[in-house]
XYZ file of C-alpha atoms in Angstrom:
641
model
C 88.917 100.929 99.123
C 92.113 102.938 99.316
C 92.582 104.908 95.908
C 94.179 102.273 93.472
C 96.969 103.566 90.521
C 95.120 105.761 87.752
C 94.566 103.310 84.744
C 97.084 103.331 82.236
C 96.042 103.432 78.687
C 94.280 100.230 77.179
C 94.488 98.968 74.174
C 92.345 96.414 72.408
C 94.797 93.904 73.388
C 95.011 95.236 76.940
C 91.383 95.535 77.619
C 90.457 92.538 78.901
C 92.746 93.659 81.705
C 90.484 96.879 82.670
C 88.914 95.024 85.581
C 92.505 93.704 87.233
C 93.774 97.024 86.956
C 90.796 99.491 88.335
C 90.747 96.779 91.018
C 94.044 97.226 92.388
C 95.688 93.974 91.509
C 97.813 95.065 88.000
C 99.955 98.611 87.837
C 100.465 100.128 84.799
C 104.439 98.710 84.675
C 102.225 94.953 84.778
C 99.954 96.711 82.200
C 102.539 98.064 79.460
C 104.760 94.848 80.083
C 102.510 92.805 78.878
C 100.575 94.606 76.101
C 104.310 95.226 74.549
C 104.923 91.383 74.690
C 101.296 90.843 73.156
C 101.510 93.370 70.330
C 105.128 92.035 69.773
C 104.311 88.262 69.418
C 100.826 88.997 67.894
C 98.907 87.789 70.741
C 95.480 88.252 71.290
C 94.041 85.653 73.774
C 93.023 87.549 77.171
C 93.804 84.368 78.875
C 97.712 84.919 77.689
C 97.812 88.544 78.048
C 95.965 87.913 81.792
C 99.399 85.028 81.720
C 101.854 87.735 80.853
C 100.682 90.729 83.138
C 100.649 88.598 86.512
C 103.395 86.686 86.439
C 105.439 90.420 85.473
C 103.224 91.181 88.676
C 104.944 88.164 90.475
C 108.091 89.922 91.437
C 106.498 93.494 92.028
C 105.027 91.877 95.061
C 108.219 89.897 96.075
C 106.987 86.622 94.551
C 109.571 84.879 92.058
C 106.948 83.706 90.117
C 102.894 83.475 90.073
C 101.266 80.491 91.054
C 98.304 80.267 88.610
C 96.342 77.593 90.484
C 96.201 80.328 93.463
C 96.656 83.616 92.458
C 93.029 84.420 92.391
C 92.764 83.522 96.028
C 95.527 85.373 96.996
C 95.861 88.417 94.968
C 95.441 91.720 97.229
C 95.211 95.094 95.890
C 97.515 97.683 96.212
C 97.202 101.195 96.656
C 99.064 104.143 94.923
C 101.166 104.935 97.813
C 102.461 101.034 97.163
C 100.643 99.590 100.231
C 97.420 97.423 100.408
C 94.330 98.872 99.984
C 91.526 98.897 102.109
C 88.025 96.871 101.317
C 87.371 93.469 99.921
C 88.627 92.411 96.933
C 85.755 92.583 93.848
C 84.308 89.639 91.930
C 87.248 89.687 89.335
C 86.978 87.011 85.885
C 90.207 85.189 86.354
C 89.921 82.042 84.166
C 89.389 78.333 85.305
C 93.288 77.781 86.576
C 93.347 74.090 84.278
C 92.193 75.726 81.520
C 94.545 78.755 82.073
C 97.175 76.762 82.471
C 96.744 74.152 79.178
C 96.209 77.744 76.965
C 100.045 79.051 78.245
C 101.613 75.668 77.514
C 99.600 75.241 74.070
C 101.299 78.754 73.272
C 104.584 79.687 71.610
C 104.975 82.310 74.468
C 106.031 79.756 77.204
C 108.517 77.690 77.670
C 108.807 74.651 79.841
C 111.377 74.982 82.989
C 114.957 73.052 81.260
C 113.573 73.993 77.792
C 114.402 75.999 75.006
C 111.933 77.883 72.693
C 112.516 81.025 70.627
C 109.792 83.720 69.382
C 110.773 85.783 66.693
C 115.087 84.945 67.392
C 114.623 85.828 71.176
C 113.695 83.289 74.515
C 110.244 82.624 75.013
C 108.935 85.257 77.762
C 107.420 83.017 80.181
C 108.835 79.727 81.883
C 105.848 77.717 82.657
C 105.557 74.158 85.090
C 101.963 72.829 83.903
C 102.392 70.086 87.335
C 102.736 72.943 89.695
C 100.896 75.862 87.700
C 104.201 77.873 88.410
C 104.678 80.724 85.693
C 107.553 82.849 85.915
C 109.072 85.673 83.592
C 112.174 84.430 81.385
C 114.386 86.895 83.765
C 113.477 85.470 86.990
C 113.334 81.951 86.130
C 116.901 82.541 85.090
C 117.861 84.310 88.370
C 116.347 81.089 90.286
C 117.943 78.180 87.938
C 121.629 80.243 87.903
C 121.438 80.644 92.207
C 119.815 77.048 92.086
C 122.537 75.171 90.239
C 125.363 77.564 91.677
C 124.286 76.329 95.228
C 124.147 73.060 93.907
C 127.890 72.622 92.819
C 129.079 74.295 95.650
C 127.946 71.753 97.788
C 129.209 69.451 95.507
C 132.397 70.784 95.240
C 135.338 69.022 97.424
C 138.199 71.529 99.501
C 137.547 74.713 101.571
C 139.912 77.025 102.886
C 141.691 74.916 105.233
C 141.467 70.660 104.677
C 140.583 68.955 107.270
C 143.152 67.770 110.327
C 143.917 67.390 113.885
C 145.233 70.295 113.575
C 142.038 72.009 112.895
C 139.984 70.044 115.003
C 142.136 70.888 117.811
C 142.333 74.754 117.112
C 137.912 74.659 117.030
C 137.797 72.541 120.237
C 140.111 75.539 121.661
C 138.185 78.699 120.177
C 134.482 76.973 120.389
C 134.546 74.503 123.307
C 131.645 72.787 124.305
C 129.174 75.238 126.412
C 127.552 74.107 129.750
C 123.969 71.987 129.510
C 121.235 74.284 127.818
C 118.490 74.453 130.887
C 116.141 75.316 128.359
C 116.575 72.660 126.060
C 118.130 69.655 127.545
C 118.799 65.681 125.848
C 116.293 64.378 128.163
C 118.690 61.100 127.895
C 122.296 63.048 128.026
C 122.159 66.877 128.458
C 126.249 66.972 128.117
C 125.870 65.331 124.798
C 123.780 68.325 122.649
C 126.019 69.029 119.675
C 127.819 71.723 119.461
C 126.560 73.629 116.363
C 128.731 76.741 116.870
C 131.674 74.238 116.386
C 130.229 72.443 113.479
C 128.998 75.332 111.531
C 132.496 76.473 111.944
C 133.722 73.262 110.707
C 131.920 73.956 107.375
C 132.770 77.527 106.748
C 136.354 76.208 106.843
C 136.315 73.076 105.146
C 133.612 73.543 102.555
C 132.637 75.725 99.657
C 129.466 76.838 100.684
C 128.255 77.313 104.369
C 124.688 78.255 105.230
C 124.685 79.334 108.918
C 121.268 79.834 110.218
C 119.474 81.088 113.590
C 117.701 83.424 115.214
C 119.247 86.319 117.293
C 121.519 85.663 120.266
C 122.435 81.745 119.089
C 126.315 82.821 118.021
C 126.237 83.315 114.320
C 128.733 86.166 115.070
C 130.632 84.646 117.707
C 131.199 81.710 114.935
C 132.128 83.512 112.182
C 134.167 85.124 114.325
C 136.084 82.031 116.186
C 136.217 80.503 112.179
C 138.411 83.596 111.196
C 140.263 83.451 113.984
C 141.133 79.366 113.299
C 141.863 80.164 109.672
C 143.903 83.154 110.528
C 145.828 80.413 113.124
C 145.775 77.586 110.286
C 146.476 79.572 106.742
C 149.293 79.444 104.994
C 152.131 82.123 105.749
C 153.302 82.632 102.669
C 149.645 83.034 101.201
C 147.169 84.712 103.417
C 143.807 83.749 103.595
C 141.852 87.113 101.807
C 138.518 87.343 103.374
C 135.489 89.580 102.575
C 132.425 90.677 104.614
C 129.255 92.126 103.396
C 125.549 92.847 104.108
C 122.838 93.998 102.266
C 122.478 97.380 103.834
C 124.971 100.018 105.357
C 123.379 99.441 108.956
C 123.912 95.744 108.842
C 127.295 96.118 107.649
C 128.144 98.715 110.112
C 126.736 96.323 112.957
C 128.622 93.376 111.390
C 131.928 94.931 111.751
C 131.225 96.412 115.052
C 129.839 92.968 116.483
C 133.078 91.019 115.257
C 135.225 93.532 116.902
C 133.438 92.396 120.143
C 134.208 89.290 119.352
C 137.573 90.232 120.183
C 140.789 87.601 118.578
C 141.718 87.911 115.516
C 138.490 87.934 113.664
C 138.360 92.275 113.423
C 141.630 92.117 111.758
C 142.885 91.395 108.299
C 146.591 90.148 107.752
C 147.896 90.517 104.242
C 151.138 89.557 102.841
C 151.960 93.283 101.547
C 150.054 95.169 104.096
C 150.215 93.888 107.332
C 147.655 93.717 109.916
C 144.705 96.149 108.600
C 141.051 96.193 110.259
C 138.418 93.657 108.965
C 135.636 95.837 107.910
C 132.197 94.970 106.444
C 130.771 96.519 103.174
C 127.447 96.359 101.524
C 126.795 94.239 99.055
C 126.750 96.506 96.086
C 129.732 98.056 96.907
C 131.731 94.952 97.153
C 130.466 93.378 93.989
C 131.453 97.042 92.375
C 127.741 98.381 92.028
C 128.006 101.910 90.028
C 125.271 104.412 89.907
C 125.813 104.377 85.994
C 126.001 100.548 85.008
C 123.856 98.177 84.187
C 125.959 95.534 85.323
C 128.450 94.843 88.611
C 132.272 95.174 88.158
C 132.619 91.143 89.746
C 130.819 89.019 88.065
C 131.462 85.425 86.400
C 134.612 86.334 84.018
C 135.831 89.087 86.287
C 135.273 87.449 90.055
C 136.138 88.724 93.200
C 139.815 88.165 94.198
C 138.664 86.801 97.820
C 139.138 83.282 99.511
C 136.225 83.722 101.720
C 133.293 85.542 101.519
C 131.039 86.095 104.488
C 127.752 87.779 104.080
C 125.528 88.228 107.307
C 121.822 89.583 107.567
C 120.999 87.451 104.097
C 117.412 87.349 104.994
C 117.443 90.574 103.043
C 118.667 89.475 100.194
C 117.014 89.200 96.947
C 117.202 86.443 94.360
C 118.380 88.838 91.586
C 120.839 90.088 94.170
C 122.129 86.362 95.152
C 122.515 85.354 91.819
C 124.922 88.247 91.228
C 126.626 87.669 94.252
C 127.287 83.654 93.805
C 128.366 84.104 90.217
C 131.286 86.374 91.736
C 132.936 84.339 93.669
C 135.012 82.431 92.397
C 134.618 78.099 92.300
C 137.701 78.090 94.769
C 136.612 80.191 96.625
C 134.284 79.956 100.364
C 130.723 81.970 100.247
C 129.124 81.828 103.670
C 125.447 82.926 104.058
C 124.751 83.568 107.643
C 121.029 84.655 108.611
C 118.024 84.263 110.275
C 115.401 82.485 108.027
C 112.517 83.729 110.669
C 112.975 87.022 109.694
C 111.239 89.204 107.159
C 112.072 88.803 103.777
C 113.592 90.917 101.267
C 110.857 93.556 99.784
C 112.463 92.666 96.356
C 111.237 89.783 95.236
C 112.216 86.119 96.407
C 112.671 84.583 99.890
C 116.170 82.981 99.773
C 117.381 81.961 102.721
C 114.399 80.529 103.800
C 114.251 78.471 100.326
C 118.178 77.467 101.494
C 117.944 76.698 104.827
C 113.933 75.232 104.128
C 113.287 71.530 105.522
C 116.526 71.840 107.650
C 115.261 74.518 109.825
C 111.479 73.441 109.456
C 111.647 69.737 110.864
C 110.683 68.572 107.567
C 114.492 67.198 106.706
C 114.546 63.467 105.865
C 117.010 61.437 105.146
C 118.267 62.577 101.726
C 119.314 59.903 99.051
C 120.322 62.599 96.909
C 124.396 62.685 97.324
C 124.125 66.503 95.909
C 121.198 67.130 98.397
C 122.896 65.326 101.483
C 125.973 66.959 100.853
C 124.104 70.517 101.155
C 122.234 69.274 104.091
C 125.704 68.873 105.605
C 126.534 72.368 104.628
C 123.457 74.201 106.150
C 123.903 74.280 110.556
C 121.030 75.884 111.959
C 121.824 77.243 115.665
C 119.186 77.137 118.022
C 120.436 77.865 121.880
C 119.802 81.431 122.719
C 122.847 83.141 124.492
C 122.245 86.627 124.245
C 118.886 86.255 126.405
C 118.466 84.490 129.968
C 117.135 81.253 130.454
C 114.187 82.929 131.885
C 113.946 86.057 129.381
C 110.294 86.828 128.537
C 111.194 88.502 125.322
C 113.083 85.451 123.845
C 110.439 82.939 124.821
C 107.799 85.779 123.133
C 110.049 85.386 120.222
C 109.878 81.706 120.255
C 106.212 81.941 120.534
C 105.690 83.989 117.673
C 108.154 82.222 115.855
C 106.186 78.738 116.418
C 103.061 80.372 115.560
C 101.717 80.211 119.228
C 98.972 82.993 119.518
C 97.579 81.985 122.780
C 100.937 81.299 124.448
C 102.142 84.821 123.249
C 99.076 86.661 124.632
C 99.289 85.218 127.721
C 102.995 86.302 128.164
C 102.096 89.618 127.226
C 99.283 89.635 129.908
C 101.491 88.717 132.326
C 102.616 91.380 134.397
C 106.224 91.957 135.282
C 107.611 91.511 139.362
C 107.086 93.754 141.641
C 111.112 94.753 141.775
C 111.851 93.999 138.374
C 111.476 96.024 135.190
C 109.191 95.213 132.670
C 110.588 93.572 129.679
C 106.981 92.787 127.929
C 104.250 95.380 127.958
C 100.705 95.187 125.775
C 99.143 98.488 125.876
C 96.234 97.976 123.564
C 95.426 101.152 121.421
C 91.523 102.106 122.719
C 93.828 102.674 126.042
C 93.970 106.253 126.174
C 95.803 106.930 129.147
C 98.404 104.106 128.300
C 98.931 105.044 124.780
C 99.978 109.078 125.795
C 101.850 107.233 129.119
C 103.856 105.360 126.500
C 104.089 108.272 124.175
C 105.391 110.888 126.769
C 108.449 108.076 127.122
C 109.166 108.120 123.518
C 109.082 111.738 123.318
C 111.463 111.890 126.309
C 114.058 109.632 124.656
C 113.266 112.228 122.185
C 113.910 115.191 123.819
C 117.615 114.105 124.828
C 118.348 113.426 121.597
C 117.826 116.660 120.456
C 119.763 117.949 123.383
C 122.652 116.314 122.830
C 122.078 117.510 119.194
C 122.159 120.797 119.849
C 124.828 121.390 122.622
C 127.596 122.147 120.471
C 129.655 119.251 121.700
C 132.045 117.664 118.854
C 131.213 114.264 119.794
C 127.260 114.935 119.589
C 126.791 113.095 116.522
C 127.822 109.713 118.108
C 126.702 110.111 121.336
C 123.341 111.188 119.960
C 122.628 108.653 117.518
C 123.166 106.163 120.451
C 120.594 107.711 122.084
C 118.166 107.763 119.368
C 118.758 104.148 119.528
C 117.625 103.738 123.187
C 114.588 103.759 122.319
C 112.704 103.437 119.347
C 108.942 102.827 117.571
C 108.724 100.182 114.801
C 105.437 100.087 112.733
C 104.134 98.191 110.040
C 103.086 100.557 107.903
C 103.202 104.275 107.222
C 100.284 105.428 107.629
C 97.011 105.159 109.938
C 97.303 106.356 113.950
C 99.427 103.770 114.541
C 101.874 104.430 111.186
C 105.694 105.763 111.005
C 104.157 109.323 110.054
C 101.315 109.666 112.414
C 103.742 108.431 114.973
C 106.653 111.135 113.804
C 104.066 113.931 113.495
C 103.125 113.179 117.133
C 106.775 113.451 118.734
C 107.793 116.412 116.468
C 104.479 118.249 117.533
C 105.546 117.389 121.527
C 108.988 118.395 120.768
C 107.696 121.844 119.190
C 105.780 122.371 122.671
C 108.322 121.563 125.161
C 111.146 123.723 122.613
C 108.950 126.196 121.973
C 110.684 126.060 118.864
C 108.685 126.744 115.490
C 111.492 125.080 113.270
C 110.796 121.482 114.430
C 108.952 119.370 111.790
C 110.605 121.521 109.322
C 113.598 120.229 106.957
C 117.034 120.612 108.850
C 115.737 121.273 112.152
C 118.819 120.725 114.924
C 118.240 117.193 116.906
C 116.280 115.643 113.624
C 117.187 112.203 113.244
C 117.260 110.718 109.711
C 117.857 107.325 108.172
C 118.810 106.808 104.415
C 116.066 105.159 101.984
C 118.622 104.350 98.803
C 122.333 103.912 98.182
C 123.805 107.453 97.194
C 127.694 106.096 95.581
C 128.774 110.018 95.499
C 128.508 110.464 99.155
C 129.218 106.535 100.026
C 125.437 106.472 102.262
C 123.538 103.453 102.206
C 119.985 102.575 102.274
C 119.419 102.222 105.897
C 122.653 104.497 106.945
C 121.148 106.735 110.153
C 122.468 110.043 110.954
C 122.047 113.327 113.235
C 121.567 116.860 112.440
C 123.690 118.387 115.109
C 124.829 122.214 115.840
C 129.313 121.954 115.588
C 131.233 124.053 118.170
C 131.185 126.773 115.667
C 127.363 127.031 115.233
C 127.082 125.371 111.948
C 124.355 122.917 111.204
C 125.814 119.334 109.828
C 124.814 116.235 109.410
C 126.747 113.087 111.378
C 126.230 110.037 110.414
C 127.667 106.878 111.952
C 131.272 106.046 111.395
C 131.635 110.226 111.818
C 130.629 111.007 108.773
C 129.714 114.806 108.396
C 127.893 116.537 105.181
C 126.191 119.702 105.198
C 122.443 118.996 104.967
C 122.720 120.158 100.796
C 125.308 117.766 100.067
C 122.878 114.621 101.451
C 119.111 113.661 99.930
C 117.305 110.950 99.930
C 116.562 110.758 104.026
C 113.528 110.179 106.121
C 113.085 111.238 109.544
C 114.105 108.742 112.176
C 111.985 109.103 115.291
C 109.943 105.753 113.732
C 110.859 103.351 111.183
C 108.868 100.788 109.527
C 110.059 97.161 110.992
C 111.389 96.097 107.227
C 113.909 99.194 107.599
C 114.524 98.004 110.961
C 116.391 94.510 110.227
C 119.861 94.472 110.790
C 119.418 96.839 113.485
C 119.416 96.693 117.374
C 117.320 98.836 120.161
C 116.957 98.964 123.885
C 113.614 99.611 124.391
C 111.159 98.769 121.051
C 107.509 99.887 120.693
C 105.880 97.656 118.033
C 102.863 99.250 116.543
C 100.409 96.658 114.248
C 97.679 97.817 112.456
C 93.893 96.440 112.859
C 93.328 93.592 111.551
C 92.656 91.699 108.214
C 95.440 93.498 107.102
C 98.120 91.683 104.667
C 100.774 93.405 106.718
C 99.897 91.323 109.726
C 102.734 88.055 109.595
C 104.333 85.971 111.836
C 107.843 87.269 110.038
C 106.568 91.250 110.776
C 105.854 90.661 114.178
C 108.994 88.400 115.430
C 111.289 90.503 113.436
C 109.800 93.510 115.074
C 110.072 91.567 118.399
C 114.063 90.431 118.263
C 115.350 94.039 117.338
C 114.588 94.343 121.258
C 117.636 93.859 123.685
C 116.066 95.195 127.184
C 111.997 95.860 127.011
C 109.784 95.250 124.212
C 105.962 97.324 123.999
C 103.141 95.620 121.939
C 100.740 98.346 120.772
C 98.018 96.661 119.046
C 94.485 94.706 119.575
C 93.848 91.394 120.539
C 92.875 90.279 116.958
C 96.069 92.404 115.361
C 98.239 89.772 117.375
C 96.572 86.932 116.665
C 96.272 87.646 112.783
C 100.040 88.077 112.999
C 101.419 85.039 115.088
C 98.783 83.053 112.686
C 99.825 84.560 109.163
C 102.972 83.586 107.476
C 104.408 85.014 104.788
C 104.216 83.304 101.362
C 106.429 84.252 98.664
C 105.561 81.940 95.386
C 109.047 80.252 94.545
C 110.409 76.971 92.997
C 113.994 77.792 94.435
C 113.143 75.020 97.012
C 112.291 72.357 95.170
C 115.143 73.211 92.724
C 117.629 72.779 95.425
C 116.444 69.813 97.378
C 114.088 67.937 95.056
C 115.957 64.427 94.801
């Protein structure tokens, strides 16, 4: 087993939680969390201080809350660097879950979910549902009930930004007319008669309070958004223009929001104000729009001091935590539109919660029935979930891979990757599995050419190298699962930078602030405005300086930045939002927790030209097989009738 987090200090009380912690399964933070609790309330019973530590646990992981019924079964340890650990997991004493469960609710330290119980003047700690065995911490059962009855009375909630007309009806038919019969997914009884989504989703965003616009990449989520601004731009009142706000959870995505719309073309990159004029539409992150400072607790927008916008698009929220979405809905204000546009496929925020999924859940999974709920039809109306692919061809072998994965088709994906490519074409799939020598240093001498033209262009002195070589650091690029092992971002890095040293002959590569080193940022840094997943270029200037450009020509000198890993390889969760010609998916061997459906087709759709599998048989399988779980009651909150 990989070495597990030295034990924190136990306490009589904390003890009985010696096992769970050399283990792997509690850190010290689930440790000293729940000892302080203990000590506070004057509780004793290992059963409730087991309670306390796992469901603080619950959110470490990404989970909302801890399932107590399965935790046992499920619980995987974790290493010190933060990833699993190697091994099985030991005989650990978890108690009998019924028994478990009946000791919480017989104790002063829980609450049930809708109730209210003090301890000592302050909220019980724990929220506890004895039916489902769900235990959550006071905080995050707060998050989930605020972002659950928010979504709620938006899609109660009458009025939009525009009310509905033949006006409007006529100005969607113009900017989203109805597309020529899908080939690949025809009405076996009228293939002119599919819906048009793009349309309705569009429909909704305008119309409604809350829109939920799901689907996976290349269905149009941009091209609507984009056609909906345009119609309200057409539609809005003169005298009060429509004031509309885009976001994303990370620098990258917002960057590739605003640059997508622009392709879009129309009015959709452009912002008309009454005072201003015509200024360009430009996406933010999240925390910046909501007024995130480095030294507050709390956002500037919130409930009693909302955002001043009457739409509020947010795209890549996938990535988006629950603590985050709860913040976000409570800041915009009742009047106003909030559009969550996605793809509930994806990979999940690593903070805790899986939102959109939770949103979009029985619509996009088949499950939907008719709802006799009015609240829950009415959000069923509100949530359009795209599915024709535009961005691939009919016959593209990395969308139907996609779909494969997606579906949780193992065999059907291996034989695509088997397949080989046509004589006169170029391959788009390739599965090079890692025992193959020869292929593995073939593939490697590609990605180390891709490399050495980056740092090329890096170092030529030209004033536009900063642009022009990011965009070739994004021609090609490798996308792990994990950090470490052969197959890991910094096996993989060490590899290129040791190739590049050889071919330079150049002693300073691998070091710091090397010339042609590519770097991404790993956290939000509000005095130099970079954002967690930002990517940038150290590049020699005309005058023989070494800078730093980031996109959007940003230019620091490499003391004024920190926080930055290199970018020859990223791990596929920093790769979401982003987009690369050629991607070279490495998975580790399997069991390995890593190994989900989500990982995989994220890793997959990032892909626009030629995707490379590098990975065993029994890596893929374990991946197309394995979803990932995150332990929530956000979905029964919202469509529970």
């Amino acid at each position: 087993m990989s070495p597990t987090a030295r034990a924190p200090h136990l306490d009589p009380v904390t003890e009985c939680l010696r096992p769970f912690v050399e283990a792997g399964i509690l850190a010290a933070t689930d440790v000293h969390v729940a000892g302080t609790i203990a000590r506070v309330t004057g509780t004793t019973d290992p059963a409730l201080v087991l309670g306390l530590a796992v469901a603080t646990r619950a959110p470490r992981l990404g989970h909302v809350c801890a399932d107590l019924r399965t935790v046992a079964e499920h619980a995987v340890p974790v290493a010190v660097d933060g990833e699993e650990a190697d091994g099985p997991v030991p005989t650990l004493p978890w108690p009998e879950p019924d028994a478990w469960i009946a000791a919480l609710a017989a104790s002063p330290l829980t609450r049930a979910p809708g109730e209210d119980r003090v301890v000592d003047g302050r909220a019980a700690p724990l929220v506890l549902d004895p039916a489902t065995g769900r235990c959550w911490t006071d905080r995050y059962h707060r998050y989930e009930a605020q972002v659950a009855a928010d979504l709620r009375a938006r899609a109660a909630a009458t009025g939009g930004c525009l009310a509905p007309s033949d006006a409007l009806e006529a100005a969607l038919a113009a900017a989203l007319p109805d597309p020529d019969p899908d080939p690949t997914r025809p009405d076996p009884a009228r293939p002119e008669a599919r819906p048009n989504r793009q349309r309705e989703a569009a429909r909704v965003i305008l119309t409604r309070r809350l829109a939920v616009v799901a689907g996976g990449p290349g269905t149009g989520k941009t091209h609507t958004i984009a056609r909906a601004i345009t119609v309200a731009r057409q539609l809005q009142d003169p005298d009060r223009p429509l004031q509309i706000a885009l976001a994303a959870p990370t620098g990258k995505a917002a960057a590739r929001m605003t640059e997508a719309l622009e392709q879009a073309g129309g009015d959709a990159a452009t912002d008309a104000t009454a005072t201003t004029g015509t200024t360009r539409l430009t996406a933010s992150t999240l925390h910046r729009l909501l007024g995130g400072r480095p030294d507050a607790t709390r956002f500037r927008h919130h409930r009693d001091n909302p955002l001043p916008h009457d739409l509020v698009i947010v795209d890549e929220t996938s990535m988006v935590a629950l603590p985050l979405m709860a913040r976000l809905l409570e800041a915009v204000r009742p009047d106003a539109t909030v559009v969550l546009v996605g793809d509930p496929f994806q990979l999940v925020s690593i903070e805790a919660g899986a939102v959109l999924g939770e949103i979009v859940g029985p619509v996009a999974d088949g499950t939907m029935v008719a709802p006799t709920n009015p609240v829950t039809a009415r959000l069923a109306e509100q949530v359009v979930v795209l599915d024709r692919v535009h961005r691939f061809t009919a016959d593209s072998r990395i969308a139907a891979l996609a779909d494969h994965i997606r579906l949780g088709r193992a065999d059907e994906a291996l034989v695509l990757l088997r397949e080989p490519p046509a004589a006169d074409a170029r391959p788009e799939l390739t599965w090079i599995e890692p025992d193959d020598a020869a292929g593995v240093d073939g593939l490697l001498e590609t990605v180390i050419e891709h490399a050495r033209e980056v740092v090329r262009i890096a170092r030529s002195g030209d004033p536009d190298a900063g642009p022009t070589g990011i965009a070739a650091a994004t021609a090609c690029k490798v996308l792990t699962a994990t950090h470490h092992g052969d197959l890991g971002r910094r096996r993989i890095t060490e590899r290129i930078e040791a190739a590049l040293r050889a071919h330079l002959d150049d002693d300073s590569i691998g070091r710091r602030w090397y010339r042609g080193r590519p770097v991404i940022a790993t956290a939000n840094d509000y005095r130099t405005r970079l954002f967690n997943g930002d990517v940038g270029l150290t590049v020699v200037t005309p005058e023989g300086a070494t800078r730093v450009v980031f996109e959007g020509d940003r230019t620091f000198a490499p003391a004024q930045v920190s926080g930055l890993e290199t970018w020859w390889a990223m791990t596929v969760h920093k790769s979401q939002g982003s987009e690369f010609g050629h991607v070279v998916v490495t998975l580790p061997p399997a069991p390995s927790p890593l190994l989900t459906r989500e990982l995989l087709y994220t890793a997959v759709t990032r892909a626009r030209t030629q995707v490379t599998v590098v990975a065993r048989e029994d890596s893929v399988r374990a991946a197309v097989g394995t979803s990932v779980q995150r332990t929530s009651g956000l979905r029964q909150a919202l469509w529970s009738t």
